[in-house]
mmCIF file of C-alpha atoms in Angstrom:
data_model
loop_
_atom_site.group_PDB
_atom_site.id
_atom_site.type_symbol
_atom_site.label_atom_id
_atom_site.label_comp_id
_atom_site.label_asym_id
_atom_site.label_seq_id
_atom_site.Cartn_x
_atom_site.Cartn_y
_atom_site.Cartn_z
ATOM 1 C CA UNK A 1 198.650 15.162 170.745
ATOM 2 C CA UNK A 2 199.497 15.124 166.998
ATOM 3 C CA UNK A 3 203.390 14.639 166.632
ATOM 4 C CA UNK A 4 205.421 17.586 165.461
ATOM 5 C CA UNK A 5 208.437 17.032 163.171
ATOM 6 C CA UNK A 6 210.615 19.933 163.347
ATOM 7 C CA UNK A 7 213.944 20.000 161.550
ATOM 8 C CA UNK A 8 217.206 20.256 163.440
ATOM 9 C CA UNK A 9 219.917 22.720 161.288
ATOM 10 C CA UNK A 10 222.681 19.948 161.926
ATOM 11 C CA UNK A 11 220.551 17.598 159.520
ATOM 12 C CA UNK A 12 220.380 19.943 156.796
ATOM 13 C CA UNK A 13 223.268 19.070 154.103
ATOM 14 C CA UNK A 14 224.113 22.684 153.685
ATOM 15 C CA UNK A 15 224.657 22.832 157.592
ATOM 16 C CA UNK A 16 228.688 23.602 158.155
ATOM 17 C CA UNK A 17 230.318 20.831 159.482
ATOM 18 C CA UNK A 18 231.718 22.820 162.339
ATOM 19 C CA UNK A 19 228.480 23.256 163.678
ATOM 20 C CA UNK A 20 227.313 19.817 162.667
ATOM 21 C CA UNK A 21 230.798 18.561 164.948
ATOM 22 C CA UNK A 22 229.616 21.327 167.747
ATOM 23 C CA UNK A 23 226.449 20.004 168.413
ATOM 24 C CA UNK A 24 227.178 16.436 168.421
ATOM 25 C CA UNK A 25 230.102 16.761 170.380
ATOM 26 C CA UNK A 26 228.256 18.557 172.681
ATOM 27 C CA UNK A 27 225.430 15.731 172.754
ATOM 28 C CA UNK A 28 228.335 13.167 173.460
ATOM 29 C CA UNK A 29 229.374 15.363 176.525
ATOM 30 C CA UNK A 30 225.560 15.188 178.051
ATOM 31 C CA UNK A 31 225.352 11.273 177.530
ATOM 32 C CA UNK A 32 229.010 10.787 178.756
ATOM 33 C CA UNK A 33 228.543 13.418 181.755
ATOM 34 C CA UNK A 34 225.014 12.162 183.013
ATOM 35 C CA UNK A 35 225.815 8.535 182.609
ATOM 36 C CA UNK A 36 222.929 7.709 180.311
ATOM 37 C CA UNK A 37 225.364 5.137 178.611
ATOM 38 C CA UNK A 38 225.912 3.077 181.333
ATOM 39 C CA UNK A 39 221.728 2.139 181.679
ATOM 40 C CA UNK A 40 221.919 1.812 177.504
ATOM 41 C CA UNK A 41 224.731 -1.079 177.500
ATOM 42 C CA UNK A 42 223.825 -2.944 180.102
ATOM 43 C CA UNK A 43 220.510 -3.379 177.806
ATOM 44 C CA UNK A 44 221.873 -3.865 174.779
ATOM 45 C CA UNK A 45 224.381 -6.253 176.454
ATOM 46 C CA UNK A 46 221.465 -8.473 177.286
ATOM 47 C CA UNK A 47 219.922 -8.612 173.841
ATOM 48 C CA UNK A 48 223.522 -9.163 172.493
ATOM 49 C CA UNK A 49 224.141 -11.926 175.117
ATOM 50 C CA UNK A 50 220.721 -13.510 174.130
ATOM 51 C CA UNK A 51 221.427 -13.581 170.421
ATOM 52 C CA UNK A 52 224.900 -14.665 170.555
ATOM 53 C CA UNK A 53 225.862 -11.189 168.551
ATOM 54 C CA UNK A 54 229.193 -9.187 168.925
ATOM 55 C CA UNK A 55 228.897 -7.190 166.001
ATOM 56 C CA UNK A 56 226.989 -3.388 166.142
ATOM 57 C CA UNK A 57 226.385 -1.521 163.332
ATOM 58 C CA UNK A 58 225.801 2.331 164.994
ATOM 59 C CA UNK A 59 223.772 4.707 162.753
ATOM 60 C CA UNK A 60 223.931 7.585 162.658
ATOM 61 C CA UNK A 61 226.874 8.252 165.155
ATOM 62 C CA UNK A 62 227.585 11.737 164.828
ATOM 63 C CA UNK A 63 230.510 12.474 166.462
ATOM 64 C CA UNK A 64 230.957 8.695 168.057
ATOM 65 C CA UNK A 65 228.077 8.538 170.291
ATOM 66 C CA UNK A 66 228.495 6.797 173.541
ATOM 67 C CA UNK A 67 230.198 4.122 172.568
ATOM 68 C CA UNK A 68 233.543 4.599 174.541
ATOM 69 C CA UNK A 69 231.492 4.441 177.505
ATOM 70 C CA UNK A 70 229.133 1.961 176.587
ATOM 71 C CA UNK A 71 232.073 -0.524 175.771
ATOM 72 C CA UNK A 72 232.929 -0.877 179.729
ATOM 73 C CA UNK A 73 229.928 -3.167 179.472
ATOM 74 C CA UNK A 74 231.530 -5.627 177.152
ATOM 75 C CA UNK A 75 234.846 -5.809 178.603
ATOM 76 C CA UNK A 76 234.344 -9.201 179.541
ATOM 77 C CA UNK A 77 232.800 -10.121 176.150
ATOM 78 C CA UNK A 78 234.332 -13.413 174.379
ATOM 79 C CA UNK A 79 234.427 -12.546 171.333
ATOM 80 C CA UNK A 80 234.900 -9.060 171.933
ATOM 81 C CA UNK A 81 232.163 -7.020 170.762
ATOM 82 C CA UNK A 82 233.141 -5.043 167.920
ATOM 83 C CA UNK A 83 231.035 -1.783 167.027
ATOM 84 C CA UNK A 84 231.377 0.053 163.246
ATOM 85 C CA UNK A 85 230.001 4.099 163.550
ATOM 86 C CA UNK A 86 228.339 5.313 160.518
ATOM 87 C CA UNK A 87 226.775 8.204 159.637
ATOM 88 C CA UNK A 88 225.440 10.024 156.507
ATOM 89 C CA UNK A 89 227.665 13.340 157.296
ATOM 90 C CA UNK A 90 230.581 11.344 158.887
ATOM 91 C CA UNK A 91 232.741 13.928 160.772
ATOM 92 C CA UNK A 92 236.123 11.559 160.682
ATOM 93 C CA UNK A 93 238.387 13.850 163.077
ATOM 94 C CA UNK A 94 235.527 12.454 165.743
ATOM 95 C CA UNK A 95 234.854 8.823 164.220
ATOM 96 C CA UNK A 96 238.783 8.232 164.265
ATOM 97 C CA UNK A 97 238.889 9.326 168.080
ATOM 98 C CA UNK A 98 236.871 7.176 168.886
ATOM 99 C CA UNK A 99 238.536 4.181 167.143
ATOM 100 C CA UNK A 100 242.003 5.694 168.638
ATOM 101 C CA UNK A 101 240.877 5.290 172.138
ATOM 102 C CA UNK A 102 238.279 1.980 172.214
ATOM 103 C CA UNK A 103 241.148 -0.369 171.884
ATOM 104 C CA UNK A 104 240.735 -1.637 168.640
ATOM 105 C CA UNK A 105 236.596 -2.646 169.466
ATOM 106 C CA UNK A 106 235.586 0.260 167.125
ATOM 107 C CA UNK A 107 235.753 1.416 163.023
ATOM 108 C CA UNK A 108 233.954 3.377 161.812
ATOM 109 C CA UNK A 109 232.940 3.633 157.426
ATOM 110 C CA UNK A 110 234.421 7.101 156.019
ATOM 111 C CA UNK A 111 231.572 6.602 153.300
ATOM 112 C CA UNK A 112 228.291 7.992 153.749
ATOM 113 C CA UNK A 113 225.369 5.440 155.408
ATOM 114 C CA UNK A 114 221.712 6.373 155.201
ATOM 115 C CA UNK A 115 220.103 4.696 157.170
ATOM 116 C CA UNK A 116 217.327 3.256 155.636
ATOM 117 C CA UNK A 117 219.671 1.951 152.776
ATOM 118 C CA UNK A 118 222.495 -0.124 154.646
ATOM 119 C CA UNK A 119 224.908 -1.248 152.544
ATOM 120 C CA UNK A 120 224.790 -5.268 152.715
ATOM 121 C CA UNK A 121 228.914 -5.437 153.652
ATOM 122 C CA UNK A 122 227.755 -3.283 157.176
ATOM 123 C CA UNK A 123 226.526 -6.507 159.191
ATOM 124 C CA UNK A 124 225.593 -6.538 162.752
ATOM 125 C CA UNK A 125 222.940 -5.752 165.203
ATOM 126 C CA UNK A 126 221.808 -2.205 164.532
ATOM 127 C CA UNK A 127 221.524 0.508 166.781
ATOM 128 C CA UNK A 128 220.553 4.734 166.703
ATOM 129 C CA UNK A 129 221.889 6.151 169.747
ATOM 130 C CA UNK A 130 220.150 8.987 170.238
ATOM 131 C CA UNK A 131 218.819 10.153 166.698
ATOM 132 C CA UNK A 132 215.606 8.285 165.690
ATOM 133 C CA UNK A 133 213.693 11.407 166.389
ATOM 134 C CA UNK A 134 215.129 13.106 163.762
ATOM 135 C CA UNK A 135 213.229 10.695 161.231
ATOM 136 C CA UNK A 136 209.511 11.398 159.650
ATOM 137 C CA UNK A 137 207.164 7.684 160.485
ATOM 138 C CA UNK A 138 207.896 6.967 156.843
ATOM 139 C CA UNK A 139 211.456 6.759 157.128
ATOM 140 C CA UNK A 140 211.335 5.369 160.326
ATOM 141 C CA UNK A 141 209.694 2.647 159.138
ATOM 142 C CA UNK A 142 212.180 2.081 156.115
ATOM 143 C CA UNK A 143 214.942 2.240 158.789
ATOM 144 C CA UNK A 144 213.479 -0.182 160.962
ATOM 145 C CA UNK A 145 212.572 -2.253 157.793
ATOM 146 C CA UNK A 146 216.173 -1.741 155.980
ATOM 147 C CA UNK A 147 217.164 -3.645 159.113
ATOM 148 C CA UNK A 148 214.942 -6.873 159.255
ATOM 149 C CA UNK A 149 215.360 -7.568 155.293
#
C-alpha cells in the first residue's frame, strides 16, 4: 500500500497555540497513562549505555514528551543523563514544566529547532518521540541525515 501523508492542523504555523498545547498535552497523557515510556527508555538506555552517551537532544517535543517518565530509567546513570526538548513551535509554559519537575536532568531551547537543520551548539544523541510520522521521506531523510553529519 502506497503511503499517505496527511497533514495534522497542529503542524500548520497558523495553527493557535492553544490547540497546538491541547493536543500535545493530550498525547503526553496517552504515553504517560499507558506506560509506553517505560518500554522506550529501557531501549534507549541500552544504546546510551553502549555508546557511553548522557546527552539527548529531543526533537520535536511538543509539550515535553515522555521524558519525565522516561528519566526513571536513568536514575542510576553516572553521569546523569541530561535531555534538552526542542521543538520548532516551542510551547514554553509546557517545556519549563518539564524542566521544573525532572530535577535539573532537563532544558529545553526557547528558540525554534527544525529538525533537519540542528543547530551545531544542540549536541547529543537525537531522538523524535513520537512525531517522525509527521515528516514527508524527503525530510525524513534530511532529519535522519542532519543527524549523522
Amino acid at each position: 500500500m502506497r503511503r499517505l501523508h496527511l497533514f495534522e492542523i497542529t503542524d500548520k504555523k497558523w495553527c493557535p497555540q492553544s490547540v497546538r498545547g491541547t493536543v500535545t498535552d493530550y498525547m503526553q497523557f496517552g504515553v504517560t497513562r499507558w506506560e509506553s515510556d517505560i518500554a522506550v527508555a529501557s531501549v534507549l538506555r541500552q544504546v546510551l549505555d553502549r555508546l557511553g552517551v548522557h546527552q539527548v537532544v529531543d526533537l520535536c517535543s511538543g509539550s515535553g514528551g515522555p521524558w519525565l517518565g522516561m528519566l526513571k530509567a536513568f536514575e542510576d546513570t553516572s553521569p546523569p543523563v541530561r535531555v534538552c526538548l526542542t521543538d520548532k513551535y516551542p510551547n514554553i509554559p509546557a517545556l519549563k514544566y518539564v524542566c521544573d519537575h525532572s530535577q535539573g536532568r532537563v532544558g529545553f531551547s526557547s528558540e525554534p529547532v527544525d529538525a533537519a537543520h540542528v543547530p551545531e551548539t544542540l549536541v547529543g544523541f537525537r531522538t523524535v518521540c513520537p512525531a517522525f510520522h509527521h515528516f514527508r521521506p524527503p525530510e525524513a531523510r534530511a532529519i535522519l541525515q542532519d543527524a549523522v553529519n
